[in-house]
PDB file of C-alpha atoms in Angstrom:
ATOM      1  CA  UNK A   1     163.722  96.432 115.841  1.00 64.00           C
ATOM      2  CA  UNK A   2     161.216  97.134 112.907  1.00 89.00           C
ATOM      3  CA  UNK A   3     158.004  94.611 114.365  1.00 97.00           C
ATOM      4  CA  UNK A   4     156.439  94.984 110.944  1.00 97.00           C
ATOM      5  CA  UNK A   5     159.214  93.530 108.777  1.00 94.00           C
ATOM      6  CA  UNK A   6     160.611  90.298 108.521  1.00 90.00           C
ATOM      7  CA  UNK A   7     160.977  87.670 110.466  1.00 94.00           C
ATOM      8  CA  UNK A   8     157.630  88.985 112.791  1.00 96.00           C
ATOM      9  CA  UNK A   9     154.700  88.289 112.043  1.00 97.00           C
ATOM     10  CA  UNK A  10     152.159  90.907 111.466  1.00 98.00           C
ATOM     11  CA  UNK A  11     149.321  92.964 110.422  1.00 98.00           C
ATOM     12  CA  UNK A  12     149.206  93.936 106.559  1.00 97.00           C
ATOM     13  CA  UNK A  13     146.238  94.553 104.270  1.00 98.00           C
ATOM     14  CA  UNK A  14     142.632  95.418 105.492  1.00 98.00           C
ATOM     15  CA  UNK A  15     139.715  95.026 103.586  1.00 98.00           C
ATOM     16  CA  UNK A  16     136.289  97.013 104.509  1.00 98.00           C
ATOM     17  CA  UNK A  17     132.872  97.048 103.076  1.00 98.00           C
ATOM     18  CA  UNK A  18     131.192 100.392 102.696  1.00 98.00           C
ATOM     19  CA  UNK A  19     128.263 101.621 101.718  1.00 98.00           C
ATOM     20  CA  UNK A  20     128.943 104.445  99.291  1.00 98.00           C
ATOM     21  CA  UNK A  21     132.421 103.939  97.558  1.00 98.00           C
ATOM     22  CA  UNK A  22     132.674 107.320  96.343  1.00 97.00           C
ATOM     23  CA  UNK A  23     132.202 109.153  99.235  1.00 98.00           C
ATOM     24  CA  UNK A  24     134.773 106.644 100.940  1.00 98.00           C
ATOM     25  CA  UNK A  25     137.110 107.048  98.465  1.00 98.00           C
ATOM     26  CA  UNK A  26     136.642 111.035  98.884  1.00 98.00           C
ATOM     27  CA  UNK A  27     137.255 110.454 102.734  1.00 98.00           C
ATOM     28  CA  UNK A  28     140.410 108.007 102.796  1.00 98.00           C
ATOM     29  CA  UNK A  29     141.891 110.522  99.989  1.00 98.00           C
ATOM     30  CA  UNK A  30     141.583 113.920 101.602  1.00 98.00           C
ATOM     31  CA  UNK A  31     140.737 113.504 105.335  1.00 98.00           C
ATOM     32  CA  UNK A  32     143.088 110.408 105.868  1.00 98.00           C
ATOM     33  CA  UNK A  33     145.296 110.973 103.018  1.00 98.00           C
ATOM     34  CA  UNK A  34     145.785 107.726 101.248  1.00 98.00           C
ATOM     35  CA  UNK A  35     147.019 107.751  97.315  1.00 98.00           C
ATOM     36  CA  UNK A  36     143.813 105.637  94.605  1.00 98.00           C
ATOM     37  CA  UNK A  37     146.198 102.464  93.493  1.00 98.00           C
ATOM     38  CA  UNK A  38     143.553 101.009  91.460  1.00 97.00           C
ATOM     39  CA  UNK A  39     139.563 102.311  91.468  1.00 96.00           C
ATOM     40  CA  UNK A  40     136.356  99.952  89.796  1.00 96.00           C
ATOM     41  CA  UNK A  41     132.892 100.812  89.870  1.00 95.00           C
ATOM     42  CA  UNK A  42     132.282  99.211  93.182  1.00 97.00           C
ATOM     43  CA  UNK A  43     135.789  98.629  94.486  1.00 98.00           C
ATOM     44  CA  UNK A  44     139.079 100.350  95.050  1.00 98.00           C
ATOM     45  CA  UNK A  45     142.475  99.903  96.514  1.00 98.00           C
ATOM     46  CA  UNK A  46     144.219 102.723  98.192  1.00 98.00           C
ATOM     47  CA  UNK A  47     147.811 102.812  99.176  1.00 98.00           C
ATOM     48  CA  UNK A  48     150.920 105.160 100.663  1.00 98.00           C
ATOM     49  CA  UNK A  49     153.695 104.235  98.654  1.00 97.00           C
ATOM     50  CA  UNK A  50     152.525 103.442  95.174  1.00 97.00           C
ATOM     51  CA  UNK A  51     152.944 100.212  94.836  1.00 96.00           C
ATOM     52  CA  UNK A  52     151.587  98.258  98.274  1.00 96.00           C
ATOM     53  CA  UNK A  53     147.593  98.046  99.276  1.00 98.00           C
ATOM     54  CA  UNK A  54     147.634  98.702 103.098  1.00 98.00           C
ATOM     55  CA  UNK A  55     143.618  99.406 103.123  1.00 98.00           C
ATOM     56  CA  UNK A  56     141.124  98.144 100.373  1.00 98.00           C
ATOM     57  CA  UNK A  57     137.467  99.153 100.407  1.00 98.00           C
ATOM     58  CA  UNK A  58     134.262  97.790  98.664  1.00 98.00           C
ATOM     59  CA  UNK A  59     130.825  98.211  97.930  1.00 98.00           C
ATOM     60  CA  UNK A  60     128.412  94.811  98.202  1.00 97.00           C
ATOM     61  CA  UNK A  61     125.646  94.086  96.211  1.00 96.00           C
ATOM     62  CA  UNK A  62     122.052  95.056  98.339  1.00 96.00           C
ATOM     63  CA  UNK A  63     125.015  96.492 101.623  1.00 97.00           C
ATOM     64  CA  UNK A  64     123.218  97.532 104.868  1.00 96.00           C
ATOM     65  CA  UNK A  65     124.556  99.389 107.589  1.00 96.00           C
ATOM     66  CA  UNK A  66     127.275  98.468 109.910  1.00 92.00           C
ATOM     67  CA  UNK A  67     125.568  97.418 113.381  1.00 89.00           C
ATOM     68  CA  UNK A  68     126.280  97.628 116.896  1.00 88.00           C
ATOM     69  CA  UNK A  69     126.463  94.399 118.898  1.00 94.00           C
ATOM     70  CA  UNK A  70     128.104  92.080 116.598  1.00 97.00           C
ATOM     71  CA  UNK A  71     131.747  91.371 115.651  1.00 98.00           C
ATOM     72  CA  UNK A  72     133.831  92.649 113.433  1.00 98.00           C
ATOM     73  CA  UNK A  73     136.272  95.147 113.152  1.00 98.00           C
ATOM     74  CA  UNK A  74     136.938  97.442 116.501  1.00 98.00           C
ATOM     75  CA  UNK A  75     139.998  99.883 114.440  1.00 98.00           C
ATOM     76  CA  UNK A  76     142.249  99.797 112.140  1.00 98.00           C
ATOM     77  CA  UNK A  77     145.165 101.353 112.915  1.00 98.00           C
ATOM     78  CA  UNK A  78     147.874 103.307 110.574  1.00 98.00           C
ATOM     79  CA  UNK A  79     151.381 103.670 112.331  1.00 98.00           C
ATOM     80  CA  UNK A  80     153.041 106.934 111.025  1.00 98.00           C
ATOM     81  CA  UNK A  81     157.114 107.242 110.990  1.00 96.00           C
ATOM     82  CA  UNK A  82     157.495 110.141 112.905  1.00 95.00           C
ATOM     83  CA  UNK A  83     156.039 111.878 115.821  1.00 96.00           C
ATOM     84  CA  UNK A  84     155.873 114.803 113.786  1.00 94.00           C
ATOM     85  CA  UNK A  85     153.782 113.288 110.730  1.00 95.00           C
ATOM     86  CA  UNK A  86     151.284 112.975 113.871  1.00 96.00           C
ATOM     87  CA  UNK A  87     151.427 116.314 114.574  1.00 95.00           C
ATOM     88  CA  UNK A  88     150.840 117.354 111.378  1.00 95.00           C
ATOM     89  CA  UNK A  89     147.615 114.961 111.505  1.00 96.00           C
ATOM     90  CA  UNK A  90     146.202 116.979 114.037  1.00 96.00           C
ATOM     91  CA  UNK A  91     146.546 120.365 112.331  1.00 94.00           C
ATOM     92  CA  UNK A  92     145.453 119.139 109.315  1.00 96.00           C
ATOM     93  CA  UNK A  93     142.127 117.705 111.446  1.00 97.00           C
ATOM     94  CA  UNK A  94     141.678 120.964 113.377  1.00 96.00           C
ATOM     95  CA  UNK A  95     142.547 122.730 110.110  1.00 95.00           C
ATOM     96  CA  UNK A  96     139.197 120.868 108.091  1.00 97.00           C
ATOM     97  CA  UNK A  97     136.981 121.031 111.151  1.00 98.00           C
ATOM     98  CA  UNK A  98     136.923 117.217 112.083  1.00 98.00           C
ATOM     99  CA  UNK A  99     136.421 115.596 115.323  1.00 96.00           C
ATOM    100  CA  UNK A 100     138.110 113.190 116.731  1.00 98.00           C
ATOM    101  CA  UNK A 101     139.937 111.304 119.972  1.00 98.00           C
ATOM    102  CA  UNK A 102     142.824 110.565 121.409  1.00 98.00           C
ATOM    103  CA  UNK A 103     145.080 109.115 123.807  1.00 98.00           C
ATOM    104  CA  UNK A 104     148.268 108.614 125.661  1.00 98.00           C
ATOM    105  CA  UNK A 105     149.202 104.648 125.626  1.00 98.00           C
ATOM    106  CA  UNK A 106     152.571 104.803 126.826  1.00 98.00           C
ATOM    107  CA  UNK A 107     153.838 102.650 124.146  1.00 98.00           C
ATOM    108  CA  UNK A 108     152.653 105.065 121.995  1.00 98.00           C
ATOM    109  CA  UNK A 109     150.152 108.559 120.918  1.00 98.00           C
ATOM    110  CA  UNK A 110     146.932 107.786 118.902  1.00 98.00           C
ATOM    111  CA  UNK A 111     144.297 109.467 117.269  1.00 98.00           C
ATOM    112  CA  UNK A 112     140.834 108.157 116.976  1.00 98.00           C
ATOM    113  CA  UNK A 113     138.160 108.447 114.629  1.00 98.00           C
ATOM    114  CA  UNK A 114     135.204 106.633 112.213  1.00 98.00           C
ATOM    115  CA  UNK A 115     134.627 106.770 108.359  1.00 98.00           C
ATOM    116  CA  UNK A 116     131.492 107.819 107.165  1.00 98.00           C
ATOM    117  CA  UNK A 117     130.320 104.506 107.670  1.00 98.00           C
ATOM    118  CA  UNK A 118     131.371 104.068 111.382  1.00 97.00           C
ATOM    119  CA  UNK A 119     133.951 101.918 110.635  1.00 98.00           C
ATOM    120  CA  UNK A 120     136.923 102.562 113.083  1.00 98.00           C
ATOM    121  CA  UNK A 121     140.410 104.500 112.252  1.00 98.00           C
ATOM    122  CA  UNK A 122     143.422 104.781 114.918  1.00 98.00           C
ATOM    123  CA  UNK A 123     146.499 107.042 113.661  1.00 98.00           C
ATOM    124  CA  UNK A 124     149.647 106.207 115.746  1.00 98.00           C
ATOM    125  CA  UNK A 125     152.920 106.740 116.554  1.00 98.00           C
ATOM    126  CA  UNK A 126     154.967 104.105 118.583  1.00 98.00           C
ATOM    127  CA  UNK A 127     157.284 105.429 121.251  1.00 98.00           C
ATOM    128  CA  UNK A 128     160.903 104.360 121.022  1.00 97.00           C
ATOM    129  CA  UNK A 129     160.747 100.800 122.218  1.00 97.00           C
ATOM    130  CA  UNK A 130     163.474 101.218 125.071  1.00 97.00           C
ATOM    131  CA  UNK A 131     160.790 103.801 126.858  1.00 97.00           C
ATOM    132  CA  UNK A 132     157.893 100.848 126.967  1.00 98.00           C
ATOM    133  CA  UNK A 133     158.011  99.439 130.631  1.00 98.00           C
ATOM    134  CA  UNK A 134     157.801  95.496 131.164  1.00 97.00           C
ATOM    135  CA  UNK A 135     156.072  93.596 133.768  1.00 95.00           C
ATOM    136  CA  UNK A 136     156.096  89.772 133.813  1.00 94.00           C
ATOM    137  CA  UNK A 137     155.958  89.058 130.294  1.00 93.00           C
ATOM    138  CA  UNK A 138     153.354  92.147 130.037  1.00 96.00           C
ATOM    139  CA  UNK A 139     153.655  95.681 128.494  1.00 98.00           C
ATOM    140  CA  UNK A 140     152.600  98.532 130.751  1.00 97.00           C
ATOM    141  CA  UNK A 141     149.719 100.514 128.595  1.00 97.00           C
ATOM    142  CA  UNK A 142     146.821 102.798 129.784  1.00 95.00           C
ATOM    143  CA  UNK A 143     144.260 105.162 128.117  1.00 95.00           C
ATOM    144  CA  UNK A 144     145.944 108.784 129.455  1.00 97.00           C
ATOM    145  CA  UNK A 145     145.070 112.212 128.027  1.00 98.00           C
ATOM    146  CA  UNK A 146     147.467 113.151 125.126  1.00 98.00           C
ATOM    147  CA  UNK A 147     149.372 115.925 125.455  1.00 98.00           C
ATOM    148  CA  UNK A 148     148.872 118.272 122.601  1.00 97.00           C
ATOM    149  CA  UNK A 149     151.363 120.986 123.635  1.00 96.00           C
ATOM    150  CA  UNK A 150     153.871 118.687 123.629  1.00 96.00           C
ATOM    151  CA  UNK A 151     152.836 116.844 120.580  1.00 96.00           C
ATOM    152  CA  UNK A 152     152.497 120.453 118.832  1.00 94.00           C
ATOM    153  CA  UNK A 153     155.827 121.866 119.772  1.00 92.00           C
ATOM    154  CA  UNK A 154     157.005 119.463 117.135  1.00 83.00           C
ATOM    155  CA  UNK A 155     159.037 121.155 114.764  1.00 73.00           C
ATOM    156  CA  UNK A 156     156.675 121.155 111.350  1.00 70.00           C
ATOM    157  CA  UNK A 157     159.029 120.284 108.452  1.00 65.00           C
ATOM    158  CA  UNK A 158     156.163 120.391 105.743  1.00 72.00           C
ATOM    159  CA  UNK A 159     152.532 120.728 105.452  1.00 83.00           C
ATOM    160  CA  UNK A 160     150.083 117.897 105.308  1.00 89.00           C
ATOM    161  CA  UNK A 161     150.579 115.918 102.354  1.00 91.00           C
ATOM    162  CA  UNK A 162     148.380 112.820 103.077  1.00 96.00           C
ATOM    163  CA  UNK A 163     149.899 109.816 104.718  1.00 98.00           C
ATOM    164  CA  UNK A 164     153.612 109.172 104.465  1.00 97.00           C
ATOM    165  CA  UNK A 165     154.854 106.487 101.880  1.00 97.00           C
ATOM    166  CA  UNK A 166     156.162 104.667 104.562  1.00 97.00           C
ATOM    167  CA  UNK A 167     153.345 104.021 106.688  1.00 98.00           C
ATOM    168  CA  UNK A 168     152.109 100.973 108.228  1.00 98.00           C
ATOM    169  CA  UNK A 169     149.475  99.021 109.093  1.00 98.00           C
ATOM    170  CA  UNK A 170     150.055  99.168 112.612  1.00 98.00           C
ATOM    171  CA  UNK A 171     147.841  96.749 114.307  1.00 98.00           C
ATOM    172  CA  UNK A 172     143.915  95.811 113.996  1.00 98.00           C
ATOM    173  CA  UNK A 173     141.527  95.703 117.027  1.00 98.00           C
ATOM    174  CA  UNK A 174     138.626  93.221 116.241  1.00 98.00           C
ATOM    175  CA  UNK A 175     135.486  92.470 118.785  1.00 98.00           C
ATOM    176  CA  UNK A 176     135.182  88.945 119.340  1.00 98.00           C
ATOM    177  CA  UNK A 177     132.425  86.844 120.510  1.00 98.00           C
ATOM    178  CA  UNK A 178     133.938  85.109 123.310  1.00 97.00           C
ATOM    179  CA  UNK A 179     137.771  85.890 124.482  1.00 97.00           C
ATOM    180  CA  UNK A 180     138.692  82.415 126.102  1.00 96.00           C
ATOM    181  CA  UNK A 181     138.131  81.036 122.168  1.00 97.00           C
ATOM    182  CA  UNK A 182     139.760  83.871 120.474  1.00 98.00           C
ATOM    183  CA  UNK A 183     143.288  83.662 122.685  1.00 97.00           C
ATOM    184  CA  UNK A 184     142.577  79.543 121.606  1.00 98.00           C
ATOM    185  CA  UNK A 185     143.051  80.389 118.374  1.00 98.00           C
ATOM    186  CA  UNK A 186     145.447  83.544 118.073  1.00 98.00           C
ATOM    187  CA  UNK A 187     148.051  81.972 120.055  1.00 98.00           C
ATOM    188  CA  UNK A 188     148.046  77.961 119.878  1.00 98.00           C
ATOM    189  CA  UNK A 189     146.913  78.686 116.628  1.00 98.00           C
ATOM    190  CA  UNK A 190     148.461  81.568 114.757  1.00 98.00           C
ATOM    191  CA  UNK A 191     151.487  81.203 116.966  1.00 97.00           C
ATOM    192  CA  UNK A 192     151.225  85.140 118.670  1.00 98.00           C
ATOM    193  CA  UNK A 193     151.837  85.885 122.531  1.00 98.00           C
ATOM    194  CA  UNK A 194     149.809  87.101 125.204  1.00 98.00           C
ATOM    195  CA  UNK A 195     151.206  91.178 126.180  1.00 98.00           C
ATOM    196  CA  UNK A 196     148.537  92.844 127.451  1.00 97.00           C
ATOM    197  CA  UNK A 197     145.286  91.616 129.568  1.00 95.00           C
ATOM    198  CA  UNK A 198     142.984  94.123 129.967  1.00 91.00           C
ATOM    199  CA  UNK A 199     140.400  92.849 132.561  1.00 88.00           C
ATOM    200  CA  UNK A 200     138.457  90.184 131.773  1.00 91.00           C
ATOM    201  CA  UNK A 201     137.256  91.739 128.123  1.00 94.00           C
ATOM    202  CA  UNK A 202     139.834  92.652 125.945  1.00 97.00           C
ATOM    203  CA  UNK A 203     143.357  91.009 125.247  1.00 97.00           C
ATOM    204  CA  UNK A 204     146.438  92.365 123.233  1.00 98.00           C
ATOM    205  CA  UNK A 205     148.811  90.106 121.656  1.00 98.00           C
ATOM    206  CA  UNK A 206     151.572  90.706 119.612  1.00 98.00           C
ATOM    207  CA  UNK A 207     155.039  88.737 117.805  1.00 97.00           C
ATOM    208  CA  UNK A 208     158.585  89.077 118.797  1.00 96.00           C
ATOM    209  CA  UNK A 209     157.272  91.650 121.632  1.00 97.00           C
ATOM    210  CA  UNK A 210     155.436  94.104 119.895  1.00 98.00           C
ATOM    211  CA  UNK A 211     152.895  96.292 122.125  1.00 98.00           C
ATOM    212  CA  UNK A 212     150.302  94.487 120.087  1.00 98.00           C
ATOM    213  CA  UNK A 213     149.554  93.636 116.645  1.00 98.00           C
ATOM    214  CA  UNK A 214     146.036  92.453 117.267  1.00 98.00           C
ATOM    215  CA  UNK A 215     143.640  93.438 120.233  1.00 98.00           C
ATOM    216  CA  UNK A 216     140.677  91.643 120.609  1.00 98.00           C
ATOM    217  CA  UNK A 217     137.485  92.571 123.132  1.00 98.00           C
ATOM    218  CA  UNK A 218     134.375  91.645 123.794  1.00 98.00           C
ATOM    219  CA  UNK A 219     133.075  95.280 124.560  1.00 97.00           C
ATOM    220  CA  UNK A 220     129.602  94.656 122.163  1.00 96.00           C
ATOM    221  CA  UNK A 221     128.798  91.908 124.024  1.00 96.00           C
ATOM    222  CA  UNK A 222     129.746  87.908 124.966  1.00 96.00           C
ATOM    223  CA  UNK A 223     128.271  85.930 122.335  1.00 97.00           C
ATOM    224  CA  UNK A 224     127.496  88.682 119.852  1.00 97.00           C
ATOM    225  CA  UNK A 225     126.680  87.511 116.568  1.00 97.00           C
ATOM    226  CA  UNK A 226     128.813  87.632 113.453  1.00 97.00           C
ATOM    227  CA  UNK A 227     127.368  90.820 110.771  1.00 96.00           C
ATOM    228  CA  UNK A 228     125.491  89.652 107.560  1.00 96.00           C
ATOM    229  CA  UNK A 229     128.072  89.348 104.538  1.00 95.00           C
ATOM    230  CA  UNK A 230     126.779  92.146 103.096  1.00 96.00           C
ATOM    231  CA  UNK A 231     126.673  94.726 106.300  1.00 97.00           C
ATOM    232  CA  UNK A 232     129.324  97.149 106.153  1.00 98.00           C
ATOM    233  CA  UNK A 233     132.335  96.335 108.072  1.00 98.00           C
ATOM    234  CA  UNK A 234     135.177  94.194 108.113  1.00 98.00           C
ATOM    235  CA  UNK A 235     135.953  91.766 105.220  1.00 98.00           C
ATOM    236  CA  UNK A 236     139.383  90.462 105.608  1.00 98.00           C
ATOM    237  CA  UNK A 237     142.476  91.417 106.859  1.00 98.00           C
ATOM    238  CA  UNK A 238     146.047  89.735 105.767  1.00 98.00           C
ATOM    239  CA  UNK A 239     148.550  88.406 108.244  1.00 98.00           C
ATOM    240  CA  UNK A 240     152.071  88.152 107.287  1.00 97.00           C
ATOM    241  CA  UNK A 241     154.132  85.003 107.840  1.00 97.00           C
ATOM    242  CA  UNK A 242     158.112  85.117 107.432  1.00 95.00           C
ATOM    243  CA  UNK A 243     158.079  81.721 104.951  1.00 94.00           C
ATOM    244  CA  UNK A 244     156.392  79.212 103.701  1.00 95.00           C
ATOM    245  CA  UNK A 245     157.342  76.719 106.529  1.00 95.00           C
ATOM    246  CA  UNK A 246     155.867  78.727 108.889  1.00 96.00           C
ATOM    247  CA  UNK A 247     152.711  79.361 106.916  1.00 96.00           C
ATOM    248  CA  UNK A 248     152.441  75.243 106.764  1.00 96.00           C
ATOM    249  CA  UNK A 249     153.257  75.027 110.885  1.00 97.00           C
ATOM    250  CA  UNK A 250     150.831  77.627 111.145  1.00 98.00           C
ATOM    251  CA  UNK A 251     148.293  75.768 108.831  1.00 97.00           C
ATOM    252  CA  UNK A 252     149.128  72.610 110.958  1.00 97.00           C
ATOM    253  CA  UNK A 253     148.522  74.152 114.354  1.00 98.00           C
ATOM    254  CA  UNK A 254     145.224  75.825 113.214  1.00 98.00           C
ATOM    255  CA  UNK A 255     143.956  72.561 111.737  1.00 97.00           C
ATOM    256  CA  UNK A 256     144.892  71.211 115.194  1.00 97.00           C
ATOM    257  CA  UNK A 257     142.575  73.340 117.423  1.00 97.00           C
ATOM    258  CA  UNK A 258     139.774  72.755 114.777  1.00 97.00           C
ATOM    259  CA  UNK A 259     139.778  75.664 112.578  1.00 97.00           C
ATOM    260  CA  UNK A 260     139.424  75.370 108.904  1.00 96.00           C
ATOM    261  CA  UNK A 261     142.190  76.491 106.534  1.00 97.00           C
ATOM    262  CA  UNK A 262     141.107  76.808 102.757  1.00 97.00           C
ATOM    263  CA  UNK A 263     143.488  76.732  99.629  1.00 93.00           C
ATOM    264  CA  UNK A 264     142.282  78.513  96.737  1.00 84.00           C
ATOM    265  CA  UNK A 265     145.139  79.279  93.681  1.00 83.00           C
ATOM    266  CA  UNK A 266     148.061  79.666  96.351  1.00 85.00           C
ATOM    267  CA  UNK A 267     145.746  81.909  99.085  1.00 89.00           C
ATOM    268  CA  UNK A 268     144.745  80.024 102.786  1.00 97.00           C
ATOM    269  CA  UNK A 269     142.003  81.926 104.211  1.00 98.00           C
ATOM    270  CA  UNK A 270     141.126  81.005 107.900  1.00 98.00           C
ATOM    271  CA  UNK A 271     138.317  82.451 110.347  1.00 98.00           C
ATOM    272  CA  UNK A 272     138.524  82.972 113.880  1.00 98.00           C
ATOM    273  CA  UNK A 273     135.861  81.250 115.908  1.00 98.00           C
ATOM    274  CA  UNK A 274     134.133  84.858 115.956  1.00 98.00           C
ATOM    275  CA  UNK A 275     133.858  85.035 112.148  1.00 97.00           C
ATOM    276  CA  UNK A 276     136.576  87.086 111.226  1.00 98.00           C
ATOM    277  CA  UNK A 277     138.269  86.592 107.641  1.00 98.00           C
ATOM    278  CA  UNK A 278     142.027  86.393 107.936  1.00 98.00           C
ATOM    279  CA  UNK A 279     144.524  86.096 105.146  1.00 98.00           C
ATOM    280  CA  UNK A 280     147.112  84.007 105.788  1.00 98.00           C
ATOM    281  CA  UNK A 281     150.060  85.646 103.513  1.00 96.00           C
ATOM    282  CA  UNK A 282     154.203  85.231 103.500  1.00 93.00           C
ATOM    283  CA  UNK A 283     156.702  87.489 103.236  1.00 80.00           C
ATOM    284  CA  UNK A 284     157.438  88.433  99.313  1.00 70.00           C
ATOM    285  CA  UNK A 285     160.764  89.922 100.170  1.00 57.00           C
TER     286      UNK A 285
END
């Protein structure tokens, strides 16, 4: 099953603030590998396939840095095709001197890293779905080393090229001010599903049973505060809805709980009780 394709619901579009857009557009071009779709003084939009914006960035007027205990955005996370488009991440990272991390999931192999401005980056690959191990309504997943041997011995078919066109945006990990109000909200609200507890601080959810397609924690902090509007960080991010009937249920449910839902020229915007901007989008296809 493709989980980031029609009917689920999931992840799309993320928009950052930065606080230098050209050396962020230098870094998401060569070290990540995303294509310029459009480019403005202050913002740009940056793609894999040409035509759709998985990752926007921007500039604010008077930006400060990102800071540490509030919330905002955890990672990002870009879900590659094949295992060996991940491999050929890693020798194109070892290859330009960068460091970074990484781990063994289970569901899947991930690479982690920051942009120049600390925000945070995952690069995945999702292990076939049959090999992810179920417990009571709950996927098995863990923080192992990742096995590089293994990973390398992947035959190389090409060279790095940047990211390939059909790359995702996998899932997005956000830190949250308090988790009892966030699962409120993400599930009675936006309609996802409890997968993953992890402890008492951090909880994975997901749509037609996904490993996740949003974690949330509360690793900064309980009752963090949300950033300034102009600190670098998280702006937005865009979840996809199948149709328009769900986007209205959706609506409906949110208004429910007490959340606000805004209308502006055909968009609905919503915030989680933690501040975070979510776009709440339908399937064009």
């Amino acid at each position: 099953m493709n989980f980031h394709k029609q009917p689920t619901t999931f992840v799309d579009q993320v928009n950052i603030k930065v606080q230098d857009i050209g050396r962020s557009l230098q870094f998401y071009r060569d070290v990540i590998g995303f294509e310029v779709l459009e480019r403005s003084d202050y913002k740009a939009k940056l793609t894999t396939d040409g035509k759709n914006v998985l990752l926007s960035i921007e500039q604010p007027n008077n930006v400060v840095p990102k800071k540490r205990r509030t919330t905002g955005l955890y990672h990002f996370a870009l879900l590659l095709p094949k295992r060996s488009d991940l491999a050929n991440t890693v020798r194109h990272f070892v290859k330009i001197g960068l460091q970074f991390g990484s781990a063994d999931h289970l569901v899947s192999e991930a690479l982690y890293l920051s942009d120049p401005d600390g925000n945070g980056i995952e690069i995945y690959i999702d292990r076939d779905p049959s090999e992810w191990s179920w417990n009571n309504n709950e996927v098995d997943m863990t923080t192992d080393p990742l096995d590089f041997s293994n990973l390398l011995a992947e035959r190389q078919q090409e060279v790095w090229g940047g990211l390939p066109a059909d790359t995702v945006m996998g899932h997005i990990h956000l830190q949250v001010s308090e988790l009892e109000k966030a699962e409120e909200f993400y599930i009675k609200g936006l309609g996802f599903e409890v997968v993953n507890r992890y402890g008492t601080q951090a909880l994975f959810i997901s749509h037609n049973n996904y490993h996740h397609h949003i974690a949330l924690n509360t690793w900064a902090g309980i009752g963090v505060p949300t950033p300034p509007l102009n600190s670098v960080g998280l702006k937005s991010f865009s979840i996809i809805l199948p149709d328009e009937k769900t986007r209205n249920n959706v609506v409906s449910k949110l208004k429910n709980i007490g959340a606000t839902v805004t209308e502006d020229e055909g968009t609905f915007i919503t915030y989680d009780p933690s501040g975070n901007c979510i776009n709440l989008d339908i399937n064009s296809l």
